[in-house]
Coordinates of C-alpha atoms and ligand atoms in Angstrom, one line a residue:
X1 CA 5.7 -10.9 10.7
X2 CA 5.0 -8.4 13.4
X3 CA 7.3 -5.6 14.5
X4 CA 7.4 -5.5 18.2
X5 CA 10.5 -3.4 18.8
X6 CA 12.2 -0.8 16.7
X7 CA 15.0 1.5 17.6
X8 CA 17.4 3.9 15.9
X9 CA 20.9 2.6 16.2
X10 CA 23.2 4.9 14.3
X11 CA 23.9 7.0 11.3
X12 CA 26.8 6.4 8.9
X13 CA 28.4 8.9 6.6
X14 CA 30.8 6.5 5.1
X15 CA 30.8 2.7 4.9
X16 CA 33.2 0.9 7.3
X17 CA 32.1 2.5 10.5
X18 CA 29.4 -0.1 11.1
X19 CA 30.3 -3.2 13.1
X20 CA 27.2 -4.9 11.6
X21 CA 26.7 -7.6 14.2
X22 CA 26.0 -10.0 11.3
X23 CA 22.3 -9.3 11.3
X24 CA 20.4 -9.1 8.0
X25 CA 19.6 -5.7 6.5
X26 CA 16.8 -4.5 4.3
X27 CA 17.3 -1.1 2.7
X28 CA 15.0 1.6 1.3
X29 CA 16.1 3.2 -2.0
X30 CA 14.4 5.9 -4.1
X31 CA 14.4 9.5 -5.1
X32 CA 14.2 12.2 -2.6
X33 CA 10.7 12.7 -1.1
X34 CA 9.3 9.4 -2.4
X35 CA 8.6 8.3 1.1
X36 CA 11.5 6.0 2.3
X37 CA 11.6 7.3 5.8
X38 CA 7.8 7.4 6.1
X39 CA 7.7 3.7 5.0
X40 CA 10.0 2.8 7.9
X41 CA 7.8 4.7 10.3
X42 CA 4.6 3.1 8.9
X43 CA 6.1 -0.4 9.1
X44 CA 7.2 0.1 12.7
X45 CA 4.1 2.2 13.6
X46 CA 6.3 4.9 15.0
X47 CA 5.8 8.2 13.3
X48 CA 8.8 9.7 15.0
X49 CA 11.4 6.9 14.3
X50 CA 12.8 8.2 11.0
X51 CA 12.8 11.9 10.3
X52 CA 10.5 12.9 7.4
X53 CA 9.8 16.1 5.6
X54 CA 7.6 17.5 2.9
X55 CA 10.9 19.0 1.5
X56 CA 13.1 16.7 -0.4
X57 CA 16.6 16.0 0.9
X58 CA 15.7 15.3 4.5
X59 CA 17.7 12.0 5.0
X60 CA 21.3 12.9 4.5
X61 CA 23.0 9.9 6.1
X62 CA 22.6 6.1 6.1
X63 CA 20.4 5.5 9.1
X64 CA 20.1 2.1 10.7
X65 CA 17.1 0.9 12.7
X66 CA 17.2 -2.3 14.6
X67 CA 14.0 -4.3 14.4
X68 CA 12.9 -7.0 16.9
X69 CA 16.6 -7.2 17.9
X70 CA 17.0 -9.4 14.8
X71 CA 17.4 -7.3 11.6
X72 CA 18.0 -3.8 10.4
X73 CA 15.8 -1.5 8.3
X74 CA 18.2 0.9 6.5
X75 CA 17.0 4.4 5.5
X76 CA 19.2 5.9 2.7
X77 CA 19.4 9.4 1.4
X78 CA 17.4 10.0 -1.8
X79 CA 18.7 10.6 -5.2
X80 CA 17.5 13.0 -7.9
X81 CA 17.0 16.1 -5.7
X82 CA 17.3 18.8 -8.3
X83 CA 18.0 21.6 -5.8
X84 CA 20.9 20.0 -4.1
X85 CA 24.4 21.2 -5.0
X86 CA 26.6 19.1 -7.2
X87 CA 28.8 18.4 -4.2
X88 CA 25.9 17.2 -2.1
X89 CA 24.5 15.0 -4.8
X90 CA 27.9 13.4 -5.2
X91 CA 28.2 12.9 -1.5
X92 CA 24.7 11.2 -1.3
X93 CA 25.3 9.1 -4.3
X94 CA 28.6 8.0 -2.8
X95 CA 26.8 7.1 0.5
X96 CA 24.1 5.1 -1.4
X97 CA 26.6 3.2 -3.5
X98 CA 29.1 2.8 -0.7
X99 CA 26.4 1.2 1.4
X100 CA 25.0 -1.0 -1.4
X101 CA 28.4 -2.2 -2.5
X102 CA 29.8 -3.0 0.9
X103 CA 27.0 -4.3 3.0
X104 CA 27.7 -8.0 3.5
X105 CA 24.3 -8.6 5.1
X106 CA 22.0 -6.7 2.7
X107 CA 19.2 -9.2 1.9
X108 CA 16.9 -7.0 -0.2
X109 CA 16.4 -3.5 -1.4
X110 CA 13.0 -1.9 -1.5
X111 CA 13.1 0.3 -4.6
X112 CA 10.5 3.0 -4.0
X113 CA 8.7 4.9 -6.8
X114 CA 5.8 7.3 -6.6
X115 CA 2.7 5.6 -8.0
X116 CA 1.5 8.9 -9.5
X117 CA 4.4 9.3 -11.9
X118 CA 6.3 7.3 -14.5
X119 CA 9.8 6.3 -13.1
X120 CA 12.5 8.9 -13.6
X121 CA 15.8 8.3 -15.5
X122 CA 17.4 8.1 -12.1
X123 CA 14.9 5.4 -11.0
X124 CA 15.8 3.4 -14.2
X125 CA 19.5 3.8 -13.5
X126 CA 19.1 2.7 -10.0
X127 CA 17.2 -0.5 -11.0
X128 CA 19.8 -1.2 -13.7
X129 CA 22.5 -0.8 -11.0
X130 CA 20.7 -3.2 -8.6
X131 CA 20.4 -5.7 -11.5
X132 CA 24.0 -5.3 -12.6
X133 CA 25.3 -6.0 -9.1
X134 CA 22.8 -8.8 -8.5
X135 CA 21.2 -7.1 -5.5
X136 CA 17.7 -8.5 -4.9
X137 CA 15.1 -5.8 -5.0
X138 CA 11.4 -5.3 -4.9
X139 CA 9.6 -2.3 -6.4
X140 CA 7.3 -0.5 -4.0
X141 CA 4.8 1.9 -5.5
X142 CA 4.3 4.5 -2.8
X143 CA 1.7 7.1 -1.9
X144 CA -1.1 4.9 -3.1
X145 CA -3.6 6.9 -1.1
X146 CA -3.2 9.7 -3.6
X147 CA -4.8 7.8 -6.4
X148 CA -8.1 6.0 -7.0
X149 CA -8.0 2.2 -7.7
X150 CA -8.7 3.0 -11.4
X151 CA -5.8 5.5 -11.6
X152 CA -3.5 3.0 -9.9
X153 CA -4.5 0.4 -12.5
X154 CA -3.5 2.8 -15.3
X155 CA -0.2 3.8 -13.7
X156 CA 1.2 0.5 -12.6
X157 CA 1.7 -0.9 -16.1
X158 CA 3.9 2.1 -16.9
X159 CA 6.0 1.5 -13.8
X160 CA 6.3 -2.2 -14.7
X161 CA 7.2 -1.4 -18.3
X162 CA 9.9 1.2 -17.4
X163 CA 11.5 -0.8 -14.7
X164 CA 11.1 -4.1 -16.5
X165 CA 9.3 -5.9 -13.6
X166 CA 6.1 -8.0 -13.6
X167 CA 2.9 -6.5 -12.1
X168 CA 2.7 -9.2 -9.4
X169 CA 6.2 -8.3 -8.2
X170 CA 5.2 -4.7 -7.4
X171 CA 4.0 -3.9 -3.9
X172 CA 1.5 -1.0 -3.6
X173 CA 1.9 0.9 -0.4
X174 CA 0.6 4.0 1.5
X175 CA 2.2 5.3 4.6
X176 CA -0.9 7.4 5.2
X177 CA -3.6 4.7 5.2
X178 CA -1.3 1.6 5.6
X179 CA -2.4 0.1 2.3
X180 CA 0.0 -2.8 1.6
X181 CA 1.6 -2.7 5.0
X182 CA 0.7 -6.3 6.0
X183 CA 1.9 -7.6 2.6
X184 CA 5.2 -5.8 3.0
X185 CA 5.7 -7.2 6.5
X186 CA 4.9 -10.7 5.1
X187 CA 7.5 -10.2 2.4
X188 CA 10.1 -9.1 4.9
X189 CA 9.3 -12.1 7.2
X190 CA 9.7 -14.4 4.2
X191 CA 12.9 -12.8 3.2
X192 CA 14.3 -13.3 6.7
X193 CA 13.3 -16.9 6.6
X194 CA 10.6 -16.7 9.2
X195 CA 8.3 -19.7 9.2
X196 CA 4.6 -18.9 8.8
X197 CA 2.3 -20.0 11.6
X198 CA 0.7 -22.4 9.1
X199 CA 4.1 -23.9 8.1
X200 CA 4.9 -24.5 11.7
X201 CA 1.7 -26.5 12.2
X202 CA 2.2 -28.7 9.2
Ligands
LIG301 N1 -0.1 11.0 1.1 C1 1.1 10.4 1.4 N2 2.2 11.1 1.7 C2 3.3 10.4 1.9 C3 3.4 9.0 1.9 N3 4.7 8.6 2.2 C4 5.3 9.8 2.4 N4 4.5 10.9 2.3 C5 4.9 12.3 2.4 O1 6.0 12.6 1.5 C6 6.9 13.5 2.1 C7 8.3 12.8 2.0 O2 8.4 11.7 2.8 P1 9.7 11.1 3.4 O3 9.4 9.9 4.1 O4 10.5 12.2 4.2 O5 10.5 10.9 2.0 P2 12.0 10.3 1.8 O6 12.0 9.4 0.6 O7 12.5 9.8 3.1 O8 12.8 11.7 1.4 P3 14.3 12.0 1.6 O9 14.8 11.7 3.0 O10 14.4 13.5 1.3 O11 15.1 11.3 0.5 C8 6.4 13.7 3.5 O12 5.7 14.9 3.5 C9 5.5 12.6 3.8 O13 4.5 12.9 4.7 C10 2.2 8.3 1.6 O14 2.2 7.0 1.5 N5 1.1 9.0 1.3
LIG302 MG1 14.2 10.2 4.2

């Protein structure tokens, strides 16, 4: 699929404020600083759409971006930000869970992990949570530009083992050099039930 139009719609601090419009939603989940907001900017080719920062804890609300007038990309606050106060951590966790539990149109979660590191305990808990509630998810290994192909090959099995996913299920992505961007868009298109050009011609 191609993204032709992307716009910020609104931020939610608590679930229930969003009228929804019935359009499908795809959400980004992961620890603080893993690259959730950057991924949205990379997919939409708009570096200013979602706010990013080298400091963890940038996204503090549930932010909704309307894509092609037909679905939402949802940027969530990160978890596992050690420096946040207990109160802030609880607030963010509440927002993440509140969104995941209540969104009636959530089609898929992209669970982001940093390709350089083994998943954290929080990552494992998050994946367990998604499994427990039957929320479809795809693991995205981010910041691929930071590793050589050989290093990626060594790290991916650890990610697969710890999150109990198959290697072919993991998407490798870089917001810096757009590695994996086309494949991610293809996945999103398929998720939203878009027919491929080839299918249409059959
Ligand atoms: N080299 C490289 N840097 C990246 C990539 N993705 C994100 N970054 C950098 O990582 C930092 C964090 O990116 P964000 O997109 O703000 O991360 P986030 O997951 O939204 O973080 P929170 O909103 O704090 O939860 C920024 O400095 C980005 O430029 C990537 O694919 N490659
Ligand atoms: Mg963010």
